[in-house]
Amino acid sequence: MMAATAARSASTSHDHALERGMNDIDDLDDALSLDPGFADRFERDEGRPPCKLYLISPPAIDAGFAETLAAAIDAAPVVAAFQLRLKGIDEHRIAELARPLQAVCASREVAFIVNDSIGLAKRLDADGVHLGQEDGDPREARQALGPTAQIGVTCHDSRHLAMEAGEAGADYVAFGAFYETGTKPTKHRPEPSILGWWSTLFELPSVAIGGITPANAAPLIAAGADFLAVSGAVWNAPEGPAAGVRAFAALKGMG
Ligand SMILES: Cc1ncc(COP(=O)(O)OP(=O)(O)O)c(N)n1
Ligand SMILES: Cc1nc(C(=O)O)sc1CCOP(=O)(O)O
Ligand SMILES: [Mg+2]
């Protein structure tokens, strides 16, 4: 009995050491600095579709927001997805607010993505879910939501997290925050070159997020972002959200 316990604990500590070693090797992905010119050494894939907008909801909305969302989407044929991101609100209330927004998106072929909650995405029969590193496993989301669900994963500034998300079956990887943002506190600040590195090596789409405006988006599009995820620069645009969307649509590489 004692011997069995000792053997079990020896093998557990061996497993832990092995796991630690593997993590150290994994962390090398990010510890080795990325050559900012990495992507320049390869031919660009000219067949890649133009960059699209991925709208993130304002932090708080009311029943009138459906009309605002419709006007923003209709402003230019550049919006591919909308994410409902409401924090600190009861899930039943989020579900109530979601229904008309989901209808707006469905009638315009814009993907309706739920933030944070696999359960809510399932309950709403949403087109997908966005998962942060603490929001659940993409495999669990796939199991719950099925093969056609769009599953996105936050990867901050980490090449390692992005490859891990790809292996776990994510449909897109999100890097950010590229710029300072008032929408939420952020602690990671990737360089645009991570988008070039990603798009050179992988076909899985990338999303750039964090403080993106029509004035600072160009390097992200040029580096190879497939989507720009934007909240403040659209909903708080001085001339209104429709004008905000049009300003993004006018940028080179958007379409
Ligand atoms: C497209 C997209 N990218 C990143 C995030 C951030 O997700 P997360 O890290 O879980 O933070 P919260 O949004 O939950 O505050 C996102 N929501 N969407
Ligand atoms: C929701 C979110 N996630 C981020 C990340 O870095 O993971 S930055 C961010 C805020 C996006 O809103 P805005 O366009 O107003 O900056
Ligand atoms: Mg989250």
Short mmCIF file of N, CA, C and O in Angstrom, two decimals, residues 40-110:
data_model
loop_
_atom_site.label_atom_id
_atom_site.label_comp_id
_atom_site.label_asym_id
_atom_site.label_seq_id
_atom_site.Cartn_x
_atom_site.Cartn_y
_atom_site.Cartn_z
N ASP A 40 7.80 39.99 -44.65
CA ASP A 40 8.28 40.63 -45.89
C ASP A 40 9.12 39.67 -46.73
O ASP A 40 9.34 39.90 -47.91
N ARG A 41 9.62 38.60 -46.08
CA ARG A 41 10.47 37.67 -46.82
C ARG A 41 9.65 36.70 -47.67
O ARG A 41 10.20 35.89 -48.39
N PHE A 42 8.33 36.76 -47.53
CA PHE A 42 7.47 35.83 -48.26
C PHE A 42 6.57 36.61 -49.20
O PHE A 42 6.23 37.76 -48.94
N GLU A 43 6.15 35.92 -50.28
CA GLU A 43 5.21 36.58 -51.19
C GLU A 43 3.86 36.67 -50.51
O GLU A 43 3.43 35.72 -49.85
N ARG A 44 3.18 37.78 -50.65
CA ARG A 44 1.83 37.91 -50.06
C ARG A 44 0.87 37.02 -50.82
O ARG A 44 1.00 36.85 -52.04
N ASP A 45 -0.10 36.47 -50.13
CA ASP A 45 -1.14 35.70 -50.78
C ASP A 45 -2.19 36.68 -51.30
O ASP A 45 -3.04 37.16 -50.56
N GLU A 46 -2.09 36.99 -52.59
CA GLU A 46 -2.99 38.01 -53.16
C GLU A 46 -4.43 37.51 -53.22
O GLU A 46 -5.36 38.28 -53.41
N GLY A 47 -4.61 36.18 -53.08
CA GLY A 47 -5.96 35.63 -53.13
C GLY A 47 -6.72 35.79 -51.83
O GLY A 47 -7.90 35.46 -51.74
N ARG A 48 -6.03 36.29 -50.80
CA ARG A 48 -6.70 36.45 -49.50
C ARG A 48 -7.79 37.50 -49.61
O ARG A 48 -7.58 38.57 -50.20
N PRO A 49 -8.99 37.24 -49.06
CA PRO A 49 -10.06 38.23 -49.19
C PRO A 49 -9.70 39.54 -48.49
O PRO A 49 -8.86 39.54 -47.58
N PRO A 50 -10.34 40.65 -48.91
CA PRO A 50 -10.05 41.92 -48.23
C PRO A 50 -10.47 41.88 -46.76
O PRO A 50 -11.25 41.04 -46.36
N CYS A 51 -9.92 42.80 -46.01
CA CYS A 51 -10.19 42.88 -44.57
C CYS A 51 -11.62 43.38 -44.32
O CYS A 51 -12.12 44.25 -45.03
N LYS A 52 -12.27 42.80 -43.33
CA LYS A 52 -13.66 43.15 -43.00
C LYS A 52 -13.75 43.71 -41.58
O LYS A 52 -12.86 43.49 -40.77
N LEU A 53 -14.88 44.34 -41.31
CA LEU A 53 -15.12 44.86 -39.95
C LEU A 53 -15.87 43.83 -39.10
O LEU A 53 -16.80 43.18 -39.59
N TYR A 54 -15.49 43.75 -37.85
CA TYR A 54 -16.14 42.88 -36.87
C TYR A 54 -16.56 43.83 -35.74
O TYR A 54 -15.73 44.25 -34.94
N LEU A 55 -17.82 44.17 -35.73
CA LEU A 55 -18.30 45.15 -34.74
C LEU A 55 -18.47 44.49 -33.38
O LEU A 55 -19.05 43.40 -33.27
N ILE A 56 -17.98 45.18 -32.36
CA ILE A 56 -18.17 44.74 -30.96
C ILE A 56 -19.20 45.70 -30.36
O ILE A 56 -19.07 46.92 -30.50
N SER A 57 -20.20 45.17 -29.68
CA SER A 57 -21.26 46.04 -29.16
C SER A 57 -20.69 47.07 -28.17
O SER A 57 -19.65 46.82 -27.56
N PRO A 58 -21.41 48.18 -27.99
CA PRO A 58 -21.00 49.08 -26.89
C PRO A 58 -21.18 48.32 -25.57
O PRO A 58 -21.95 47.36 -25.51
N PRO A 59 -20.50 48.77 -24.51
CA PRO A 59 -20.59 48.04 -23.23
C PRO A 59 -22.01 48.02 -22.65
O PRO A 59 -22.34 47.13 -21.88
N ALA A 60 -22.84 49.00 -23.00
CA ALA A 60 -24.24 49.00 -22.54
C ALA A 60 -25.13 49.39 -23.70
O ALA A 60 -24.77 50.28 -24.48
N ILE A 61 -26.28 48.73 -23.80
CA ILE A 61 -27.20 49.06 -24.90
C ILE A 61 -28.63 49.10 -24.35
O ILE A 61 -28.91 48.55 -23.28
N ASP A 62 -29.53 49.72 -25.12
CA ASP A 62 -30.95 49.65 -24.76
C ASP A 62 -31.72 49.09 -25.95
O ASP A 62 -31.11 48.72 -26.98
N ALA A 63 -33.05 49.08 -25.85
CA ALA A 63 -33.86 48.45 -26.90
C ALA A 63 -33.69 49.16 -28.24
O ALA A 63 -33.86 48.55 -29.31
N GLY A 64 -33.36 50.46 -28.22
CA GLY A 64 -33.20 51.22 -29.47
C GLY A 64 -31.93 50.86 -30.24
O GLY A 64 -31.75 51.31 -31.38
N PHE A 65 -31.07 50.06 -29.65
CA PHE A 65 -29.78 49.78 -30.30
C PHE A 65 -29.93 48.99 -31.61
O PHE A 65 -29.08 49.08 -32.49
N ALA A 66 -31.03 48.24 -31.75
CA ALA A 66 -31.21 47.44 -32.98
C ALA A 66 -31.18 48.35 -34.21
O ALA A 66 -30.59 48.01 -35.24
N GLU A 67 -31.83 49.50 -34.07
CA GLU A 67 -31.88 50.45 -35.20
C GLU A 67 -30.47 51.00 -35.51
O GLU A 67 -30.08 51.13 -36.68
N THR A 68 -29.75 51.33 -34.45
CA THR A 68 -28.37 51.85 -34.63
C THR A 68 -27.50 50.79 -35.31
O THR A 68 -26.72 51.10 -36.23
N LEU A 69 -27.66 49.54 -34.87
CA LEU A 69 -26.85 48.46 -35.46
C LEU A 69 -27.20 48.29 -36.94
O LEU A 69 -26.30 48.17 -37.79
N ALA A 70 -28.49 48.31 -37.25
CA ALA A 70 -28.91 48.15 -38.65
C ALA A 70 -28.31 49.27 -39.52
O ALA A 70 -27.78 49.00 -40.61
N ALA A 71 -28.36 50.50 -39.02
CA ALA A 71 -27.82 51.63 -39.80
C ALA A 71 -26.32 51.48 -40.00
O ALA A 71 -25.78 51.78 -41.08
N ALA A 72 -25.63 51.01 -38.97
CA ALA A 72 -24.17 50.83 -39.09
C ALA A 72 -23.85 49.76 -40.12
O ALA A 72 -22.98 49.95 -40.98
N ILE A 73 -24.56 48.64 -40.06
CA ILE A 73 -24.27 47.55 -41.01
C ILE A 73 -24.62 47.99 -42.43
O ILE A 73 -23.89 47.67 -43.39
N ASP A 74 -25.71 48.72 -42.57
CA ASP A 74 -26.15 49.13 -43.92
C ASP A 74 -25.28 50.24 -44.52
O ASP A 74 -25.42 50.56 -45.71
N ALA A 75 -24.42 50.84 -43.71
CA ALA A 75 -23.65 52.00 -44.20
C ALA A 75 -22.65 51.63 -45.29
O ALA A 75 -22.35 52.44 -46.17
N ALA A 76 -22.13 50.40 -45.24
CA ALA A 76 -21.15 49.96 -46.26
C ALA A 76 -21.04 48.44 -46.17
O ALA A 76 -21.16 47.89 -45.08
N PRO A 77 -20.82 47.79 -47.31
CA PRO A 77 -20.80 46.31 -47.30
C PRO A 77 -19.47 45.76 -46.79
O PRO A 77 -18.74 45.08 -47.51
N VAL A 78 -19.19 46.06 -45.55
CA VAL A 78 -17.87 45.73 -45.01
C VAL A 78 -17.96 45.04 -43.65
O VAL A 78 -16.96 44.55 -43.13
N VAL A 79 -19.18 44.98 -43.11
CA VAL A 79 -19.35 44.38 -41.77
C VAL A 79 -19.64 42.89 -41.93
O VAL A 79 -20.65 42.50 -42.52
N ALA A 80 -18.75 42.07 -41.38
CA ALA A 80 -18.92 40.61 -41.50
C ALA A 80 -19.50 40.00 -40.25
O ALA A 80 -20.11 38.93 -40.31
N ALA A 81 -19.27 40.63 -39.10
CA ALA A 81 -19.69 40.01 -37.84
C ALA A 81 -20.01 41.08 -36.81
O ALA A 81 -19.54 42.22 -36.89
N PHE A 82 -20.85 40.67 -35.87
CA PHE A 82 -21.21 41.53 -34.73
C PHE A 82 -21.11 40.69 -33.47
O PHE A 82 -21.64 39.58 -33.41
N GLN A 83 -20.44 41.22 -32.46
CA GLN A 83 -20.32 40.50 -31.18
C GLN A 83 -21.11 41.21 -30.10
O GLN A 83 -20.93 42.41 -29.86
N LEU A 84 -21.99 40.45 -29.43
CA LEU A 84 -22.72 41.00 -28.29
C LEU A 84 -21.83 40.82 -27.05
O LEU A 84 -21.59 39.69 -26.60
N ARG A 85 -21.33 41.94 -26.55
CA ARG A 85 -20.40 41.93 -25.41
C ARG A 85 -20.97 42.83 -24.32
O ARG A 85 -20.78 44.04 -24.35
N LEU A 86 -21.70 42.23 -23.40
CA LEU A 86 -22.31 42.98 -22.30
C LEU A 86 -21.84 42.35 -21.00
O LEU A 86 -22.03 41.15 -20.79
N LYS A 87 -21.20 43.15 -20.17
CA LYS A 87 -20.62 42.60 -18.93
C LYS A 87 -21.50 42.96 -17.74
O LYS A 87 -22.11 44.03 -17.70
N GLY A 88 -21.52 42.05 -16.77
CA GLY A 88 -22.18 42.34 -15.50
C GLY A 88 -23.69 42.44 -15.60
O GLY A 88 -24.32 43.12 -14.79
N ILE A 89 -24.27 41.81 -16.61
CA ILE A 89 -25.74 41.82 -16.75
C ILE A 89 -26.22 40.38 -16.71
O ILE A 89 -25.57 39.49 -17.26
N ASP A 90 -27.35 40.19 -16.09
CA ASP A 90 -27.97 38.88 -16.00
C ASP A 90 -28.17 38.26 -17.40
O ASP A 90 -28.56 38.95 -18.34
N GLU A 91 -27.88 36.98 -17.52
CA GLU A 91 -27.94 36.33 -18.84
C GLU A 91 -29.34 36.36 -19.46
O GLU A 91 -29.48 36.42 -20.67
N HIS A 92 -30.38 36.35 -18.61
CA HIS A 92 -31.75 36.42 -19.15
C HIS A 92 -31.98 37.76 -19.84
O HIS A 92 -32.59 37.85 -20.90
N ARG A 93 -31.46 38.82 -19.21
CA ARG A 93 -31.60 40.17 -19.80
C ARG A 93 -30.77 40.26 -21.09
O ARG A 93 -31.22 40.83 -22.08
N ILE A 94 -29.58 39.66 -21.09
CA ILE A 94 -28.77 39.68 -22.32
C ILE A 94 -29.53 38.95 -23.43
O ILE A 94 -29.58 39.41 -24.57
N ALA A 95 -30.17 37.83 -23.07
CA ALA A 95 -30.92 37.07 -24.07
C ALA A 95 -32.07 37.92 -24.64
O ALA A 95 -32.30 37.92 -25.85
N GLU A 96 -32.74 38.67 -23.78
CA GLU A 96 -33.84 39.55 -24.24
C GLU A 96 -33.33 40.61 -25.21
O GLU A 96 -33.92 40.85 -26.26
N LEU A 97 -32.20 41.22 -24.82
CA LEU A 97 -31.61 42.27 -25.67
C LEU A 97 -31.10 41.68 -26.98
O LEU A 97 -31.07 42.36 -28.01
N ALA A 98 -30.68 40.43 -26.92
CA ALA A 98 -30.04 39.82 -28.09
C ALA A 98 -31.00 39.58 -29.25
O ALA A 98 -30.63 39.75 -30.41
N ARG A 99 -32.23 39.19 -28.94
CA ARG A 99 -33.15 38.72 -30.00
C ARG A 99 -33.26 39.69 -31.18
O ARG A 99 -33.03 39.29 -32.33
N PRO A 100 -33.63 40.96 -30.95
CA PRO A 100 -33.75 41.86 -32.11
C PRO A 100 -32.43 42.10 -32.84
O PRO A 100 -32.42 42.28 -34.07
N LEU A 101 -31.34 42.04 -32.10
CA LEU A 101 -30.02 42.26 -32.73
C LEU A 101 -29.67 41.08 -33.62
O LEU A 101 -29.12 41.23 -34.71
N GLN A 102 -30.05 39.91 -33.13
CA GLN A 102 -29.80 38.69 -33.89
C GLN A 102 -30.59 38.74 -35.20
O GLN A 102 -30.08 38.34 -36.26
N ALA A 103 -31.82 39.25 -35.13
CA ALA A 103 -32.65 39.35 -36.34
C ALA A 103 -32.04 40.34 -37.34
O ALA A 103 -32.00 40.07 -38.55
N VAL A 104 -31.54 41.46 -36.82
CA VAL A 104 -30.87 42.45 -37.69
C VAL A 104 -29.69 41.79 -38.41
O VAL A 104 -29.51 41.94 -39.63
N CYS A 105 -28.90 41.04 -37.66
CA CYS A 105 -27.72 40.40 -38.25
C CYS A 105 -28.13 39.33 -39.26
O CYS A 105 -27.58 39.28 -40.38
N ALA A 106 -29.11 38.50 -38.89
CA ALA A 106 -29.50 37.39 -39.77
C ALA A 106 -30.00 37.91 -41.11
O ALA A 106 -29.67 37.36 -42.16
N SER A 107 -30.77 38.99 -41.08
CA SER A 107 -31.35 39.48 -42.34
C SER A 107 -30.28 40.15 -43.22
O SER A 107 -30.54 40.45 -44.37
N ARG A 108 -29.11 40.37 -42.67
CA ARG A 108 -28.03 41.03 -43.44
C ARG A 108 -26.81 40.11 -43.62
O ARG A 108 -25.74 40.58 -44.02
N GLU A 109 -26.97 38.85 -43.28
CA GLU A 109 -25.88 37.88 -43.39
C GLU A 109 -24.61 38.32 -42.65
O GLU A 109 -23.49 38.19 -43.16
N VAL A 110 -24.84 38.89 -41.48
CA VAL A 110 -23.74 39.26 -40.59
C VAL A 110 -23.73 38.23 -39.45
O VAL A 110 -24.77 37.96 -38.85
#
